[in-house]
Amino acid sequence: MAKHEKDTTVRTAKSGYSDIVLVCAKCTKRVGLKKDEIRGRLKREVKRRGLGGVTRVVSTGCLGPCPKRFVAVATSFSLSRNRIVLIDPEGNAEQALDTVYPPARRSE
């Protein structure tokens, strides 16, 4: 490879977390909530359960289904089963997290 050519190989980096919760920002907006309101609720509940060091909660674009009056959320667990979780924004974050995480992963 010549000196002026850029190295285009793929690299990896440590993530610092082993699980992820994806929250559809479009759904959040559609149900009339602030941009990161659902993400913030879930993030606080993740931290309350002591999972903050291993779980990342992020807003993302469309996850596929566009439910009326619900927010689409996905986790590595739900996606491994080809499922998107639909959360009622009126519900509480504890119930929502119970839905998106399998019982074996819950820290109780």
GROMACS .gro file of N, CA, C and O in nm:
model
  432
    1MET      N    1   0.085  -0.117   0.000
    1MET     CA    2   0.000   0.000   0.000
    1MET      C    3   0.090   0.124   0.000
    1MET      O    4   0.183   0.135   0.078
    2ALA      N    5   0.058   0.220  -0.085
    2ALA     CA    6   0.135   0.343  -0.093
    2ALA      C    7   0.113   0.427   0.032
    2ALA      O    8   0.009   0.417   0.097
    3LYS      N    9   0.209   0.512   0.063
    3LYS     CA   10   0.200   0.595   0.183
    3LYS      C   11   0.079   0.687   0.184
    3LYS      O   12   0.021   0.714   0.288
    4HIS      N   13   0.036   0.736   0.071
    4HIS     CA   14  -0.074   0.832   0.065
    4HIS      C   15  -0.212   0.767   0.070
    4HIS      O   16  -0.311   0.834   0.087
    5GLU      N   17  -0.219   0.635   0.055
    5GLU     CA   18  -0.348   0.566   0.063
    5GLU      C   19  -0.389   0.549   0.209
    5GLU      O   20  -0.308   0.520   0.295
    6LYS      N   21  -0.518   0.566   0.233
    6LYS     CA   22  -0.569   0.550   0.370
    6LYS      C   23  -0.596   0.404   0.399
    6LYS      O   24  -0.637   0.327   0.313
    7ASP      N   25  -0.573   0.369   0.523
    7ASP     CA   26  -0.602   0.234   0.569
    7ASP      C   27  -0.753   0.222   0.588
    7ASP      O   28  -0.813   0.296   0.667
    8THR      N   29  -0.819   0.133   0.516
    8THR     CA   30  -0.965   0.123   0.521
    8THR      C   31  -1.012  -0.004   0.590
    8THR      O   32  -1.125  -0.046   0.572
    9THR      N   33  -0.928  -0.066   0.670
    9THR     CA   34  -0.969  -0.188   0.738
    9THR      C   35  -1.068  -0.156   0.849
    9THR      O   36  -1.074  -0.045   0.899
   10VAL      N   37  -1.143  -0.253   0.887
   10VAL     CA   38  -1.239  -0.239   0.996
   10VAL      C   39  -1.167  -0.265   1.128
   10VAL      O   40  -1.086  -0.357   1.138
   11ARG      N   41  -1.197  -0.185   1.226
   11ARG     CA   42  -1.138  -0.202   1.358
   11ARG      C   43  -1.247  -0.216   1.462
   11ARG      O   44  -1.361  -0.181   1.437
   12THR      N   45  -1.210  -0.263   1.578
   12THR     CA   46  -1.306  -0.273   1.688
   12THR      C   47  -1.251  -0.197   1.809
   12THR      O   48  -1.132  -0.171   1.817
   13ALA      N   49  -1.340  -0.165   1.899
   13ALA     CA   50  -1.302  -0.097   2.023
   13ALA      C   51  -1.387  -0.154   2.136
   13ALA      O   52  -1.497  -0.203   2.113
   14LYS      N   53  -1.338  -0.145   2.256
   14LYS     CA   54  -1.416  -0.192   2.372
   14LYS      C   55  -1.536  -0.101   2.389
   14LYS      O   56  -1.526   0.021   2.377
   15SER      N   57  -1.651  -0.160   2.421
   15SER     CA   58  -1.773  -0.082   2.433
   15SER      C   59  -1.800  -0.036   2.575
   15SER      O   60  -1.866   0.065   2.595
   16GLY      N   61  -1.759  -0.111   2.673
   16GLY     CA   62  -1.788  -0.075   2.811
   16GLY      C   63  -1.925  -0.119   2.856
   16GLY      O   64  -1.962  -0.104   2.971
   17TYR      N   65  -2.004  -0.173   2.766
   17TYR     CA   66  -2.136  -0.226   2.801
   17TYR      C   67  -2.163  -0.351   2.719
   17TYR      O   68  -2.102  -0.373   2.616
   18SER      N   69  -2.254  -0.435   2.769
   18SER     CA   70  -2.283  -0.561   2.701
   18SER      C   71  -2.427  -0.573   2.655
   18SER      O   72  -2.463  -0.673   2.594
   19ASP      N   73  -2.509  -0.474   2.685
   19ASP     CA   74  -2.649  -0.478   2.641
   19ASP      C   75  -2.691  -0.339   2.599
   19ASP      O   76  -2.632  -0.239   2.642
   20ILE      N   77  -2.795  -0.333   2.516
   20ILE     CA   78  -2.840  -0.205   2.465
   20ILE      C   79  -2.992  -0.202   2.459
   20ILE      O   80  -3.056  -0.305   2.436
   21VAL      N   81  -3.050  -0.086   2.486
   21VAL     CA   82  -3.193  -0.063   2.473
   21VAL      C   83  -3.208   0.049   2.371
   21VAL      O   84  -3.156   0.158   2.390
   22LEU      N   85  -3.278   0.021   2.261
   22LEU     CA   86  -3.301   0.118   2.154
   22LEU      C   87  -3.442   0.173   2.166
   22LEU      O   88  -3.538   0.095   2.170
   23VAL      N   89  -3.456   0.304   2.172
   23VAL     CA   90  -3.587   0.369   2.186
   23VAL      C   91  -3.613   0.453   2.062
   23VAL      O   92  -3.533   0.540   2.027
   24CYS      N   93  -3.724   0.429   1.994
   24CYS     CA   94  -3.756   0.502   1.872
   24CYS      C   95  -3.792   0.647   1.904
   24CYS      O   96  -3.892   0.674   1.971
   25ALA      N   97  -3.710   0.739   1.855
   25ALA     CA   98  -3.734   0.882   1.878
   25ALA      C   99  -3.858   0.929   1.803
   25ALA      O  100  -3.929   1.018   1.849
   26LYS      N  101  -3.886   0.870   1.688
   26LYS     CA  102  -4.003   0.908   1.608
   26LYS      C  103  -4.132   0.874   1.683
   26LYS      O  104  -4.225   0.955   1.688
   27CYS      N  105  -4.137   0.755   1.742
   27CYS     CA  106  -4.255   0.715   1.820
   27CYS      C  107  -4.272   0.807   1.941
   27CYS      O  108  -4.384   0.847   1.974
   28THR      N  109  -4.160   0.840   2.007
   28THR     CA  110  -4.166   0.927   2.124
   28THR      C  111  -4.228   1.061   2.087
   28THR      O  112  -4.315   1.112   2.158
   29LYS      N  113  -4.186   1.115   1.975
   29LYS     CA  114  -4.240   1.243   1.928
   29LYS      C  115  -4.388   1.230   1.891
   29LYS      O  116  -4.469   1.317   1.923
   30ARG      N  117  -4.424   1.121   1.826
   30ARG     CA  118  -4.561   1.101   1.780
   30ARG      C  119  -4.661   1.094   1.895
   30ARG      O  120  -4.774   1.139   1.882
   31VAL      N  121  -4.619   1.039   2.009
   31VAL     CA  122  -4.712   1.029   2.123
   31VAL      C  123  -4.713   1.157   2.206
   31VAL      O  124  -4.780   1.165   2.308
   32GLY      N  125  -4.638   1.259   2.160
   32GLY     CA  126  -4.644   1.390   2.224
   32GLY      C  127  -4.550   1.411   2.342
   32GLY      O  128  -4.571   1.501   2.422
   33LEU      N  129  -4.447   1.328   2.351
   33LEU     CA  130  -4.350   1.343   2.460
   33LEU      C  131  -4.228   1.419   2.411
   33LEU      O  132  -4.204   1.431   2.292
   34LYS      N  133  -4.150   1.469   2.506
   34LYS     CA  134  -4.024   1.534   2.472
   34LYS      C  135  -3.930   1.432   2.410
   34LYS      O  136  -3.940   1.312   2.436
   35LYS      N  137  -3.835   1.481   2.334
   35LYS     CA  138  -3.744   1.398   2.255
   35LYS      C  139  -3.688   1.276   2.330
   35LYS      O  140  -3.694   1.165   2.281
   36ASP      N  141  -3.632   1.296   2.448
   36ASP     CA  142  -3.567   1.186   2.520
   36ASP      C  143  -3.640   1.144   2.647
   36ASP      O  144  -3.580   1.085   2.737
   37GLU      N  145  -3.769   1.171   2.654
   37GLU     CA  146  -3.842   1.142   2.778
   37GLU      C  147  -3.847   0.993   2.810
   37GLU      O  148  -3.817   0.952   2.922
   38ILE      N  149  -3.887   0.909   2.714
   38ILE     CA  150  -3.894   0.765   2.739
   38ILE      C  151  -3.754   0.709   2.762
   38ILE      O  152  -3.732   0.629   2.852
   39ARG      N  153  -3.657   0.753   2.682
   39ARG     CA  154  -3.519   0.709   2.699
   39ARG      C  155  -3.471   0.743   2.841
   39ARG      O  156  -3.411   0.661   2.908
   40GLY      N  157  -3.501   0.863   2.886
   40GLY     CA  158  -3.460   0.904   3.019
   40GLY      C  159  -3.523   0.821   3.129
   40GLY      O  160  -3.456   0.783   3.226
   41ARG      N  161  -3.650   0.791   3.114
   41ARG     CA  162  -3.719   0.707   3.214
   41ARG      C  163  -3.654   0.569   3.222
   41ARG      O  164  -3.630   0.516   3.331
   42LEU      N  165  -3.633   0.509   3.104
   42LEU     CA  166  -3.573   0.376   3.101
   42LEU      C  167  -3.430   0.379   3.155
   42LEU      O  168  -3.388   0.289   3.227
   43LYS      N  169  -3.355   0.483   3.121
   43LYS     CA  170  -3.217   0.496   3.168
   43LYS      C  171  -3.213   0.505   3.320
   43LYS      O  172  -3.130   0.440   3.385
   44ARG      N  173  -3.301   0.585   3.378
   44ARG     CA  174  -3.306   0.596   3.525
   44ARG      C  175  -3.340   0.461   3.589
   44ARG      O  176  -3.284   0.424   3.692
   45GLU      N  177  -3.433   0.387   3.527
   45GLU     CA  178  -3.470   0.257   3.582
   45GLU      C  179  -3.356   0.156   3.568
   45GLU      O  180  -3.331   0.077   3.658
   46VAL      N  181  -3.284   0.162   3.457
   46VAL     CA  182  -3.167   0.075   3.439
   46VAL      C  183  -3.065   0.102   3.548
   46VAL      O  184  -3.012   0.010   3.611
   47LYS      N  185  -3.038   0.229   3.574
   47LYS     CA  186  -2.942   0.266   3.679
   47LYS      C  187  -2.992   0.224   3.817
   47LYS      O  188  -2.915   0.177   3.900
   48ARG      N  189  -3.123   0.243   3.842
   48ARG     CA  190  -3.180   0.206   3.972
   48ARG      C  191  -3.161   0.057   4.000
   48ARG      O  192  -3.137   0.016   4.112
   49ARG      N  193  -3.166  -0.024   3.894
   49ARG     CA  194  -3.149  -0.169   3.909
   49ARG      C  195  -3.002  -0.211   3.912
   49ARG      O  196  -2.973  -0.330   3.920
   50GLY      N  197  -2.913  -0.117   3.901
   50GLY     CA  198  -2.772  -0.150   3.904
   50GLY      C  199  -2.718  -0.204   3.773
   50GLY      O  200  -2.612  -0.267   3.770
   51LEU      N  201  -2.790  -0.180   3.664
   51LEU     CA  202  -2.747  -0.229   3.532
   51LEU      C  203  -2.683  -0.120   3.448
   51LEU      O  204  -2.651  -0.142   3.331
   52GLY      N  205  -2.663  -0.002   3.506
   52GLY     CA  206  -2.611   0.111   3.430
   52GLY      C  207  -2.473   0.089   3.372
   52GLY      O  208  -2.441   0.141   3.266
   53GLY      N  209  -2.392   0.010   3.436
   53GLY     CA  210  -2.258  -0.015   3.386
   53GLY      C  211  -2.252  -0.110   3.270
   53GLY      O  212  -2.154  -0.113   3.197
   54VAL      N  213  -2.357  -0.191   3.252
   54VAL     CA  214  -2.355  -0.291   3.145
   54VAL      C  215  -2.461  -0.267   3.038
   54VAL      O  216  -2.464  -0.336   2.937
   55THR      N  217  -2.551  -0.171   3.060
   55THR     CA  218  -2.661  -0.146   2.966
   55THR      C  219  -2.659  -0.002   2.919
   55THR      O  220  -2.652   0.090   2.999
   56ARG      N  221  -2.671   0.016   2.789
   56ARG     CA  222  -2.675   0.149   2.729
   56ARG      C  223  -2.816   0.172   2.675
   56ARG      O  224  -2.870   0.086   2.607
   57VAL      N  225  -2.877   0.286   2.706
   57VAL     CA  226  -3.010   0.322   2.657
   57VAL      C  227  -2.992   0.438   2.560
   57VAL      O  228  -2.941   0.543   2.599
   58VAL      N  229  -3.032   0.419   2.434
   58VAL     CA  230  -3.011   0.521   2.332
   58VAL      C  231  -3.136   0.544   2.249
   58VAL      O  232  -3.216   0.453   2.228
   59SER      N  233  -3.152   0.668   2.202
   59SER     CA  234  -3.258   0.700   2.107
   59SER      C  235  -3.208   0.664   1.969
   59SER      O  236  -3.090   0.678   1.938
   60THR      N  237  -3.299   0.619   1.886
   60THR     CA  238  -3.262   0.578   1.752
   60THR      C  239  -3.372   0.619   1.654
   60THR      O  240  -3.475   0.671   1.695
   61GLY      N  241  -3.349   0.597   1.529
   61GLY     CA  242  -3.450   0.622   1.427
   61GLY      C  243  -3.555   0.512   1.431
   61GLY      O  244  -3.560   0.432   1.524
   62CYS      N  245  -3.634   0.507   1.327
   62CYS     CA  246  -3.745   0.412   1.319
   62CYS      C  247  -3.698   0.267   1.333
   62CYS      O  248  -3.601   0.225   1.270
   63LEU      N  249  -3.769   0.191   1.416
   63LEU     CA  250  -3.738   0.050   1.437
   63LEU      C  251  -3.826  -0.042   1.352
   63LEU      O  252  -3.812  -0.163   1.359
   64GLY      N  253  -3.917   0.014   1.275
   64GLY     CA  254  -4.002  -0.068   1.189
   64GLY      C  255  -4.149  -0.046   1.215
   64GLY      O  256  -4.215   0.027   1.141
   65PRO      N  257  -4.204  -0.106   1.321
   65PRO     CA  258  -4.346  -0.084   1.345
   65PRO      C  259  -4.371   0.059   1.391
   65PRO      O  260  -4.289   0.118   1.461
   66CYS      N  261  -4.481   0.115   1.346
   66CYS     CA  262  -4.518   0.252   1.387
   66CYS      C  263  -4.653   0.244   1.458
   66CYS      O  264  -4.757   0.271   1.398
   67PRO      N  265  -4.652   0.203   1.583
   67PRO     CA  266  -4.777   0.184   1.657
   67PRO      C  267  -4.841   0.316   1.699
   67PRO      O  268  -4.771   0.413   1.726
   68LYS      N  269  -4.971   0.317   1.700
   68LYS     CA  270  -5.042   0.435   1.752
   68LYS      C  271  -5.042   0.427   1.904
   68LYS      O  272  -5.067   0.321   1.960
   69ARG      N  273  -5.011   0.538   1.970
   69ARG     CA  274  -5.015   0.550   2.115
   69ARG      C  275  -4.915   0.462   2.190
   69ARG      O  276  -4.930   0.437   2.308
   70PHE      N  277  -4.814   0.410   2.123
   70PHE     CA  278  -4.709   0.331   2.187
   70PHE      C  279  -4.573   0.374   2.134
   70PHE      O  280  -4.564   0.440   2.031
   71VAL      N  281  -4.468   0.334   2.204
   71VAL     CA  282  -4.331   0.365   2.163
   71VAL      C  283  -4.259   0.233   2.137
   71VAL      O  284  -4.260   0.143   2.222
   72ALA      N  285  -4.198   0.222   2.020
   72ALA     CA  286  -4.123   0.100   1.985
   72ALA      C  287  -3.988   0.102   2.054
   72ALA      O  288  -3.915   0.201   2.052
   73VAL      N  289  -3.955  -0.012   2.118
   73VAL     CA  290  -3.829  -0.028   2.190
   73VAL      C  291  -3.774  -0.166   2.155
   73VAL      O  292  -3.849  -0.261   2.140
   74ALA      N  293  -3.642  -0.175   2.141
   74ALA     CA  294  -3.579  -0.303   2.113
   74ALA      C  295  -3.458  -0.321   2.201
   74ALA      O  296  -3.392  -0.223   2.239
   75THR      N  297  -3.430  -0.445   2.234
   75THR     CA  298  -3.309  -0.480   2.308
   75THR      C  299  -3.241  -0.593   2.232
   75THR      O  300  -3.299  -0.652   2.142
   76SER      N  301  -3.121  -0.624   2.271
   76SER     CA  302  -3.054  -0.738   2.207
   76SER      C  303  -3.136  -0.866   2.228
   76SER      O  304  -3.146  -0.949   2.139
   77PHE      N  305  -3.197  -0.878   2.346
   77PHE     CA  306  -3.281  -0.995   2.374
   77PHE      C  307  -3.403  -1.000   2.282
   77PHE      O  308  -3.431  -1.103   2.222
   78SER      N  309  -3.475  -0.887   2.269
   78SER     CA  310  -3.595  -0.889   2.185
   78SER      C  311  -3.560  -0.910   2.038
   78SER      O  312  -3.628  -0.984   1.968
   79LEU      N  313  -3.452  -0.849   1.992
   79LEU     CA  314  -3.413  -0.864   1.852
   79LEU      C  315  -3.365  -1.005   1.821
   79LEU      O  316  -3.384  -1.054   1.710
   80SER      N  317  -3.307  -1.073   1.920
   80SER     CA  318  -3.264  -1.211   1.897
   80SER      C  319  -3.384  -1.303   1.877
   80SER      O  320  -3.370  -1.413   1.825
   81ARG      N  321  -3.501  -1.255   1.916
   81ARG     CA  322  -3.626  -1.330   1.898
   81ARG      C  323  -3.715  -1.266   1.791
   81ARG      O  324  -3.834  -1.292   1.784
   82ASN      N  325  -3.655  -1.175   1.712
   82ASN     CA  326  -3.726  -1.105   1.604
   82ASN      C  327  -3.847  -1.028   1.655
   82ASN      O  328  -3.953  -1.027   1.592
   83ARG      N  329  -3.834  -0.963   1.771
   83ARG     CA  330  -3.944  -0.890   1.833
   83ARG      C  331  -3.904  -0.746   1.861
   83ARG      O  332  -3.791  -0.718   1.901
   84ILE      N  333  -4.000  -0.655   1.845
   84ILE     CA  334  -3.989  -0.516   1.888
   84ILE      C  335  -4.093  -0.501   1.999
   84ILE      O  336  -4.206  -0.546   1.985
   85VAL      N  337  -4.056  -0.440   2.108
   85VAL     CA  338  -4.147  -0.422   2.223
   85VAL      C  339  -4.217  -0.288   2.207
   85VAL      O  340  -4.154  -0.187   2.177
   86LEU      N  341  -4.349  -0.287   2.227
   86LEU     CA  342  -4.428  -0.165   2.218
   86LEU      C  343  -4.467  -0.123   2.359
   86LEU      O  344  -4.540  -0.194   2.428
   87ILE      N  345  -4.417  -0.008   2.401
   87ILE     CA  346  -4.436   0.040   2.537
   87ILE      C  347  -4.541   0.150   2.542
   87ILE      O  348  -4.537   0.244   2.462
   88ASP      N  349  -4.632   0.139   2.637
   88ASP     CA  350  -4.731   0.243   2.662
   88ASP      C  351  -4.662   0.358   2.734
   88ASP      O  352  -4.608   0.339   2.844
   89PRO      N  353  -4.660   0.478   2.676
   89PRO     CA  354  -4.591   0.590   2.741
   89PRO      C  355  -4.655   0.632   2.872
   89PRO      O  356  -4.593   0.701   2.953
   90GLU      N  357  -4.779   0.591   2.897
   90GLU     CA  358  -4.847   0.621   3.022
   90GLU      C  359  -4.806   0.525   3.133
   90GLU      O  360  -4.829   0.552   3.251
   91GLY      N  361  -4.747   0.411   3.096
   91GLY     CA  362  -4.703   0.313   3.195
   91GLY      C  363  -4.578   0.360   3.266
   91GLY      O  364  -4.517   0.460   3.230
   92ASN      N  365  -4.538   0.284   3.367
   92ASN     CA  366  -4.417   0.325   3.440
   92ASN      C  367  -4.294   0.254   3.385
   92ASN      O  368  -4.303   0.150   3.321
   93ALA      N  369  -4.179   0.311   3.411
   93ALA     CA  370  -4.054   0.260   3.357
   93ALA      C  371  -4.021   0.122   3.412
   93ALA      O  372  -3.960   0.040   3.344
   94GLU      N  373  -4.061   0.094   3.535
   94GLU     CA  374  -4.033  -0.036   3.595
   94GLU      C  375  -4.104  -0.146   3.516
   94GLU      O  376  -4.043  -0.248   3.482
   95GLN      N  377  -4.232  -0.125   3.484
   95GLN     CA  378  -4.306  -0.223   3.403
   95GLN      C  379  -4.244  -0.236   3.265
   95GLN      O  380  -4.233  -0.346   3.212
   96ALA      N  381  -4.207  -0.124   3.206
   96ALA     CA  382  -4.149  -0.126   3.072
   96ALA      C  383  -4.020  -0.208   3.072
   96ALA      O  384  -3.997  -0.290   2.983
   97LEU      N  385  -3.934  -0.186   3.169
   97LEU     CA  386  -3.808  -0.259   3.176
   97LEU      C  387  -3.832  -0.407   3.202
   97LEU      O  388  -3.761  -0.492   3.149
   98ASP      N  389  -3.933  -0.440   3.281
   98ASP     CA  390  -3.968  -0.580   3.303
   98ASP      C  391  -4.007  -0.646   3.171
   98ASP      O  392  -3.983  -0.764   3.151
   99THR      N  393  -4.068  -0.569   3.081
   99THR     CA  394  -4.111  -0.622   2.951
   99THR      C  395  -3.994  -0.641   2.855
   99THR      O  396  -3.987  -0.741   2.785
  100VAL      N  397  -3.902  -0.545   2.852
  100VAL     CA  398  -3.794  -0.553   2.754
  100VAL      C  399  -3.679  -0.644   2.795
  100VAL      O  400  -3.600  -0.685   2.712
  101TYR      N  401  -3.669  -0.677   2.925
  101TYR     CA  402  -3.565  -0.768   2.972
  101TYR      C  403  -3.624  -0.901   3.013
  101TYR      O  404  -3.726  -0.906   3.079
  102PRO      N  405  -3.556  -1.009   2.980
  102PRO     CA  406  -3.603  -1.140   3.028
  102PRO      C  407  -3.580  -1.153   3.177
  102PRO      O  408  -3.492  -1.086   3.232
  103PRO      N  409  -3.659  -1.236   3.245
  103PRO     CA  410  -3.645  -1.251   3.390
  103PRO      C  411  -3.503  -1.285   3.435
  103PRO      O  412  -3.459  -1.238   3.540
  104ALA      N  413  -3.428  -1.363   3.360
  104ALA     CA  414  -3.293  -1.401   3.400
  104ALA      C  415  -3.198  -1.283   3.406
  104ALA      O  416  -3.100  -1.285   3.479
  105ARG      N  417  -3.224  -1.176   3.330
  105ARG     CA  418  -3.136  -1.060   3.325
  105ARG      C  419  -3.170  -0.955   3.431
  105ARG      O  420  -3.094  -0.865   3.455
  106ARG      N  421  -3.288  -0.965   3.490
  106ARG     CA  422  -3.331  -0.865   3.586
  106ARG      C  423  -3.248  -0.871   3.713
  106ARG      O  424  -3.221  -0.978   3.765
  107SER      N  425  -3.213  -0.757   3.763
  107SER     CA  426  -3.137  -0.746   3.887
  107SER      C  427  -3.233  -0.706   3.997
  107SER      O  428  -3.269  -0.590   4.008
  108GLU      N  429  -3.278  -0.802   4.076
  108GLU     CA  430  -3.376  -0.772   4.181
  108GLU      C  431  -3.333  -0.828   4.313
  108GLU      O  432  -3.253  -0.912   4.326
   0.00000   0.00000   0.00000
